Short mmCIF file of C-alpha atoms and ligand atoms in Angstrom, two decimals:
data_model
loop_
_atom_site.label_atom_id
_atom_site.label_comp_id
_atom_site.label_asym_id
_atom_site.label_seq_id
_atom_site.Cartn_x
_atom_site.Cartn_y
_atom_site.Cartn_z
CA MET A 1 -54.40 -183.18 36.11
CA SER A 2 -56.86 -180.50 35.08
CA ALA A 3 -56.79 -177.56 37.52
CA GLY A 4 -59.66 -175.22 36.62
CA ARG A 5 -58.41 -171.73 37.38
CA LEU A 6 -55.13 -171.78 39.21
CA ALA A 7 -53.83 -169.40 41.80
CA ILE A 8 -50.58 -168.97 43.50
CA ILE A 9 -50.54 -167.48 47.00
CA GLY A 10 -47.17 -165.96 47.45
CA GLY A 11 -45.44 -165.78 50.82
CA THR A 12 -42.46 -163.95 52.20
CA GLY A 13 -39.82 -163.62 49.42
CA LEU A 14 -42.54 -163.91 46.71
CA THR A 15 -44.64 -160.77 46.72
CA ARG A 16 -44.75 -160.69 42.93
CA LEU A 17 -44.50 -163.24 40.14
CA LYS A 18 -41.83 -161.92 37.84
CA ASP A 19 -42.79 -163.69 34.56
CA LEU A 20 -46.52 -163.00 34.96
CA GLU A 21 -47.68 -160.97 32.02
CA ILE A 22 -50.37 -159.11 33.86
CA THR A 23 -53.68 -158.61 31.97
CA ARG A 24 -55.74 -157.15 34.78
CA ARG A 25 -56.11 -156.69 38.55
CA GLU A 26 -59.36 -157.36 40.37
CA VAL A 27 -60.24 -155.73 43.63
CA MET A 28 -62.44 -158.22 45.47
CA HIS A 29 -64.75 -157.56 48.38
CA THR A 30 -65.95 -160.55 50.44
CA PRO A 31 -68.40 -161.09 53.27
CA TYR A 32 -65.28 -161.63 55.44
CA GLY A 33 -63.60 -158.33 54.56
CA GLU A 34 -60.77 -157.39 52.28
CA PRO A 35 -58.26 -159.79 50.95
CA SER A 36 -54.47 -159.02 51.20
CA GLY A 37 -54.70 -157.12 47.94
CA PRO A 38 -56.23 -157.19 44.45
CA LEU A 39 -55.97 -160.46 42.48
CA THR A 40 -53.36 -160.07 39.86
CA ILE A 41 -54.34 -162.04 36.76
CA GLY A 42 -52.24 -162.75 33.73
CA GLN A 43 -50.41 -165.28 31.55
CA TYR A 44 -47.58 -167.22 33.05
CA HIS A 45 -45.55 -169.23 30.58
CA GLY A 46 -48.65 -169.55 28.37
CA HIS A 47 -51.17 -170.27 31.11
CA GLU A 48 -53.68 -168.16 32.96
CA VAL A 49 -52.58 -167.67 36.66
CA LEU A 50 -53.98 -165.61 39.48
CA PHE A 51 -51.60 -164.30 42.04
CA LEU A 52 -52.13 -163.10 45.51
CA PRO A 53 -49.34 -161.97 47.82
CA ARG A 54 -50.42 -163.26 51.28
CA HIS A 55 -48.72 -160.46 53.19
CA GLY A 56 -49.81 -157.69 50.76
CA ALA A 57 -47.92 -156.24 47.86
CA GLN A 58 -45.61 -154.29 50.10
CA HIS A 59 -45.28 -157.18 52.64
CA THR A 60 -47.04 -155.16 55.40
CA ILE A 61 -49.53 -157.79 56.78
CA PRO A 62 -48.09 -159.95 59.62
CA PRO A 63 -49.05 -163.68 59.65
CA HIS A 64 -51.59 -163.31 62.49
CA GLN A 65 -53.30 -160.43 60.71
CA VAL A 66 -53.71 -161.96 57.26
CA ASN A 67 -57.38 -162.20 56.35
CA TYR A 68 -57.27 -165.85 55.34
CA ARG A 69 -60.97 -166.19 54.96
CA ALA A 70 -61.11 -163.20 52.63
CA ASN A 71 -58.25 -164.43 50.60
CA LEU A 72 -59.59 -167.91 50.03
CA TRP A 73 -63.08 -166.58 49.49
CA ALA A 74 -61.86 -164.16 46.91
CA LEU A 75 -60.05 -166.91 45.00
CA LYS A 76 -63.04 -169.19 45.06
CA SER A 77 -65.36 -166.37 43.86
CA ALA A 78 -62.96 -165.77 40.97
CA GLY A 79 -63.43 -169.32 39.85
CA VAL A 80 -60.21 -170.69 41.21
CA GLU A 81 -60.13 -174.48 41.80
CA THR A 82 -56.42 -175.03 42.51
CA VAL A 83 -54.33 -173.08 44.93
CA LEU A 84 -50.53 -173.46 45.20
CA ALA A 85 -49.38 -171.83 48.44
CA VAL A 86 -45.74 -170.71 48.64
CA ALA A 87 -44.57 -170.27 52.22
CA ALA A 88 -41.30 -169.48 54.09
CA VAL A 89 -40.49 -171.91 56.95
CA GLY A 90 -37.90 -172.66 59.51
CA GLY A 91 -36.22 -176.05 59.24
CA ILE A 92 -36.38 -178.26 62.27
CA THR A 93 -35.28 -181.76 61.24
CA ALA A 94 -31.81 -182.45 59.65
CA GLU A 95 -32.90 -182.64 55.98
CA MET A 96 -34.77 -179.34 56.16
CA SER A 97 -31.71 -177.11 55.53
CA PRO A 98 -31.95 -173.42 54.58
CA GLY A 99 -32.52 -172.82 50.86
CA ARG A 100 -34.29 -176.17 50.38
CA ILE A 101 -37.83 -176.68 49.15
CA ALA A 102 -40.21 -179.01 50.97
CA ILE A 103 -43.63 -180.30 49.99
CA PRO A 104 -45.25 -181.07 53.41
CA ASP A 105 -47.90 -183.76 53.70
CA GLN A 106 -49.21 -183.10 57.22
CA ILE A 107 -49.88 -180.13 59.48
CA ILE A 108 -50.23 -179.48 63.21
CA ASP A 109 -52.00 -176.22 64.09
CA TYR A 110 -50.61 -174.35 67.04
CA THR A 111 -52.18 -171.03 66.11
CA TRP A 112 -54.83 -169.45 68.16
CA SER A 113 -57.41 -166.61 67.98
CA ARG A 114 -57.53 -166.50 64.22
CA PHE A 115 -60.74 -166.60 62.15
CA HIS A 116 -60.30 -170.24 61.09
CA THR A 117 -63.59 -171.36 59.66
CA PHE A 118 -66.40 -170.49 57.25
CA PHE A 119 -68.69 -172.80 59.22
CA ASP A 120 -69.39 -170.92 62.38
CA GLY A 121 -72.94 -172.00 62.63
CA ASN A 122 -74.55 -168.81 61.36
CA GLY A 123 -75.15 -169.75 57.80
CA GLU A 124 -77.36 -172.23 55.99
CA SER A 125 -74.69 -174.88 56.22
CA GLY A 126 -74.95 -175.01 60.09
CA VAL A 127 -72.53 -177.22 61.91
CA THR A 128 -70.18 -178.78 59.34
CA HIS A 129 -66.98 -180.77 59.99
CA VAL A 130 -64.70 -181.06 56.99
CA ASP A 131 -62.33 -184.04 56.66
CA MET A 132 -58.67 -182.98 57.20
CA THR A 133 -56.96 -186.39 57.49
CA TYR A 134 -54.77 -185.42 54.50
CA PRO A 135 -54.70 -181.65 54.68
CA TYR A 136 -52.97 -181.17 51.30
CA ASN A 137 -54.33 -182.33 47.86
CA GLY A 138 -52.53 -185.54 46.90
CA GLU A 139 -52.55 -184.95 43.17
CA LEU A 140 -51.19 -181.42 43.50
CA ARG A 141 -48.41 -182.65 45.81
CA GLN A 142 -47.46 -185.36 43.37
CA THR A 143 -47.25 -182.76 40.57
CA LEU A 144 -44.92 -180.69 42.65
CA ILE A 145 -42.79 -183.72 43.55
CA ALA A 146 -42.62 -184.88 39.92
CA ALA A 147 -41.59 -181.53 38.71
CA SER A 148 -38.92 -181.18 41.41
CA ARG A 149 -37.48 -184.58 40.41
CA GLU A 150 -37.58 -183.68 36.76
CA LEU A 151 -35.69 -180.42 37.35
CA ASP A 152 -33.38 -182.04 39.83
CA LEU A 153 -34.31 -179.42 42.54
CA GLY A 154 -33.88 -181.76 45.53
CA ALA A 155 -37.15 -180.94 47.20
CA VAL A 156 -37.89 -182.79 50.49
CA GLU A 157 -41.03 -184.77 49.44
CA LYS A 158 -42.90 -185.01 52.69
CA GLY A 159 -42.85 -183.50 56.17
CA THR A 160 -45.11 -182.19 58.88
CA TYR A 161 -45.64 -178.41 59.06
CA ALA A 162 -46.13 -176.84 62.47
CA ALA A 163 -48.18 -173.69 62.08
CA THR A 164 -47.30 -171.26 64.91
CA GLN A 165 -48.92 -167.95 65.88
CA GLY A 166 -46.02 -165.59 65.33
CA PRO A 167 -45.05 -162.97 64.44
CA ARG A 168 -42.19 -163.70 66.93
CA LEU A 169 -39.98 -166.67 66.22
CA GLU A 170 -40.06 -169.58 68.54
CA THR A 171 -37.89 -170.39 71.56
CA ALA A 172 -35.47 -173.31 71.45
CA ALA A 173 -37.67 -175.27 73.79
CA GLU A 174 -40.75 -174.67 71.65
CA ILE A 175 -38.87 -176.09 68.63
CA ASP A 176 -37.78 -179.12 70.70
CA ARG A 177 -41.44 -179.69 71.52
CA LEU A 178 -42.49 -179.31 67.87
CA GLU A 179 -39.85 -181.96 66.98
CA ARG A 180 -41.08 -184.28 69.66
CA ASP A 181 -44.54 -183.77 68.20
CA GLY A 182 -43.19 -185.01 64.83
CA CYS A 183 -42.93 -181.65 63.00
CA ASP A 184 -40.20 -181.08 60.36
CA VAL A 185 -40.71 -177.48 59.47
CA VAL A 186 -42.31 -174.41 61.23
CA GLY A 187 -44.11 -171.55 59.70
CA MET A 188 -46.84 -168.99 60.63
CA THR A 189 -49.23 -169.11 57.77
CA GLY A 190 -50.02 -172.75 57.03
CA MET A 191 -53.17 -172.57 59.21
CA PRO A 192 -55.94 -171.66 58.91
CA GLU A 193 -55.12 -171.30 55.23
CA ALA A 194 -55.19 -175.05 54.45
CA ALA A 195 -58.34 -175.70 56.48
CA LEU A 196 -60.26 -172.84 54.87
CA ALA A 197 -59.18 -174.09 51.42
CA ARG A 198 -60.58 -177.50 52.33
CA GLU A 199 -63.82 -175.93 53.60
CA LEU A 200 -64.11 -174.31 50.12
CA ASP A 201 -63.31 -177.55 48.36
CA LEU A 202 -60.23 -176.07 46.77
CA ARG A 203 -57.33 -178.25 45.64
CA TYR A 204 -54.55 -176.93 47.87
CA ALA A 205 -50.88 -177.78 48.42
CA CYS A 206 -47.89 -176.03 49.86
CA CYS A 207 -44.46 -175.43 48.53
CA ALA A 208 -42.38 -174.52 51.59
CA VAL A 209 -39.11 -172.76 51.31
CA VAL A 210 -36.72 -173.18 54.20
CA ALA A 211 -35.51 -169.78 55.25
CA ASN A 212 -33.47 -170.56 58.33
CA TRP A 213 -32.68 -173.26 60.82
CA ALA A 214 -35.40 -173.09 63.47
CA ALA A 215 -34.55 -171.75 66.92
CA GLY A 216 -31.87 -173.62 68.69
CA ARG A 217 -30.98 -175.80 65.60
CA SER A 218 -27.87 -173.83 64.46
CA GLY A 219 -26.44 -172.38 67.71
CA ASP A 220 -26.85 -168.87 66.27
CA VAL A 221 -29.58 -166.24 66.68
CA ILE A 222 -31.83 -166.01 63.70
CA THR A 223 -31.38 -162.81 61.67
CA MET A 224 -33.59 -161.19 59.05
CA GLU A 225 -30.48 -160.98 56.85
CA GLU A 226 -29.96 -164.72 57.06
CA ILE A 227 -33.63 -165.31 56.23
CA ALA A 228 -33.52 -162.99 53.26
CA LYS A 229 -30.36 -164.66 51.87
CA ASN A 230 -31.70 -168.15 52.09
CA LEU A 231 -35.07 -167.15 50.71
CA GLU A 232 -33.32 -165.81 47.60
CA THR A 233 -31.80 -169.31 47.07
CA GLY A 234 -35.02 -171.11 47.76
CA MET A 235 -37.28 -168.78 45.76
CA ALA A 236 -34.96 -169.17 42.77
CA ARG A 237 -35.84 -172.95 42.96
CA VAL A 238 -39.53 -172.16 43.30
CA LYS A 239 -39.33 -169.96 40.22
CA GLN A 240 -37.71 -172.84 38.32
CA LEU A 241 -40.46 -175.24 39.57
CA LEU A 242 -43.52 -173.15 38.87
CA PRO A 243 -43.65 -173.16 35.08
CA THR A 244 -43.43 -176.98 34.98
CA VAL A 245 -45.94 -177.40 37.77
CA ILE A 246 -48.49 -174.95 36.16
CA GLY A 247 -47.91 -176.47 32.75
CA ARG A 248 -48.85 -179.92 34.15
CA CYS A 249 -51.74 -178.59 36.19
CA CYS A 250 -53.28 -176.72 33.25
CA ASN A 251 -52.99 -179.31 30.45
CA GLY A 252 -51.17 -182.28 31.80
CA GLU A 253 -47.92 -181.31 30.11
CA ALA A 254 -44.80 -179.47 31.15
CA PRO A 255 -44.01 -176.34 28.99
CA GLU A 256 -40.86 -176.40 26.90
N1 LIG B 1 -40.42 -170.02 62.54
C1 LIG B 1 -41.65 -169.75 62.15
N2 LIG B 1 -41.92 -169.27 60.92
C2 LIG B 1 -40.92 -169.10 60.05
C3 LIG B 1 -39.59 -169.35 60.46
C4 LIG B 1 -39.32 -169.86 61.73
O1 LIG B 1 -38.17 -170.20 62.13
N3 LIG B 1 -38.80 -169.03 59.34
C5 LIG B 1 -39.66 -168.63 58.42
N4 LIG B 1 -40.93 -168.63 58.85
#
């Protein structure tokens, strides 16, 4: 697949892209305010990549305060066509064990009170309803899945992402409800990010990293130490995955 300019939005555990040979940083201003930080632009394993840490370079912006509209608008303005979102999640269903990668194919949005659309009736576009039947780009998902198979990373190849408001974690009863709803993983940033990407006609997919068993799924309380430890394992897999995915996106081939 040909990706146009490609961006990675990094989540918790991925505030910088280690192998990115940075050529410049661009401070962007948007009609929706400031993005989470400057866009970092550089060469990643021979391909141009833009990187934006969702929670800011110092991880100071909580999920409900991320300016999702500014982030997506800034990427679109920079000529990005493809966005790979990396996000930490809790695992709800049995296969979503800590340290694993998952490539979700569906989302249920439980967030509230976030700026969730570019189409609020004020602009030229008026009332617009974008299709969200399949919230993630199919081709980009398949690229992620193929790369994971090739590298034997054992990614879970589908699943429904529950987007919760945060920043607190859920109660055990809330997780039971999410499971009854058909959710497999739970995170706090999947929406409105995916919907805004669709509104801007960006190719968008998510690489979720399971940081912990969701509330009530392990019998233990969830600690930040546990999350950090599992994220290290999961992000190591993401870092293995990215060069192959980006190689395929940029020229249809995996890099050596
Ligand atoms: N719940 C919501 N978001 C998360 C979790 C969780 O358990 N773990 C990482 N992000």
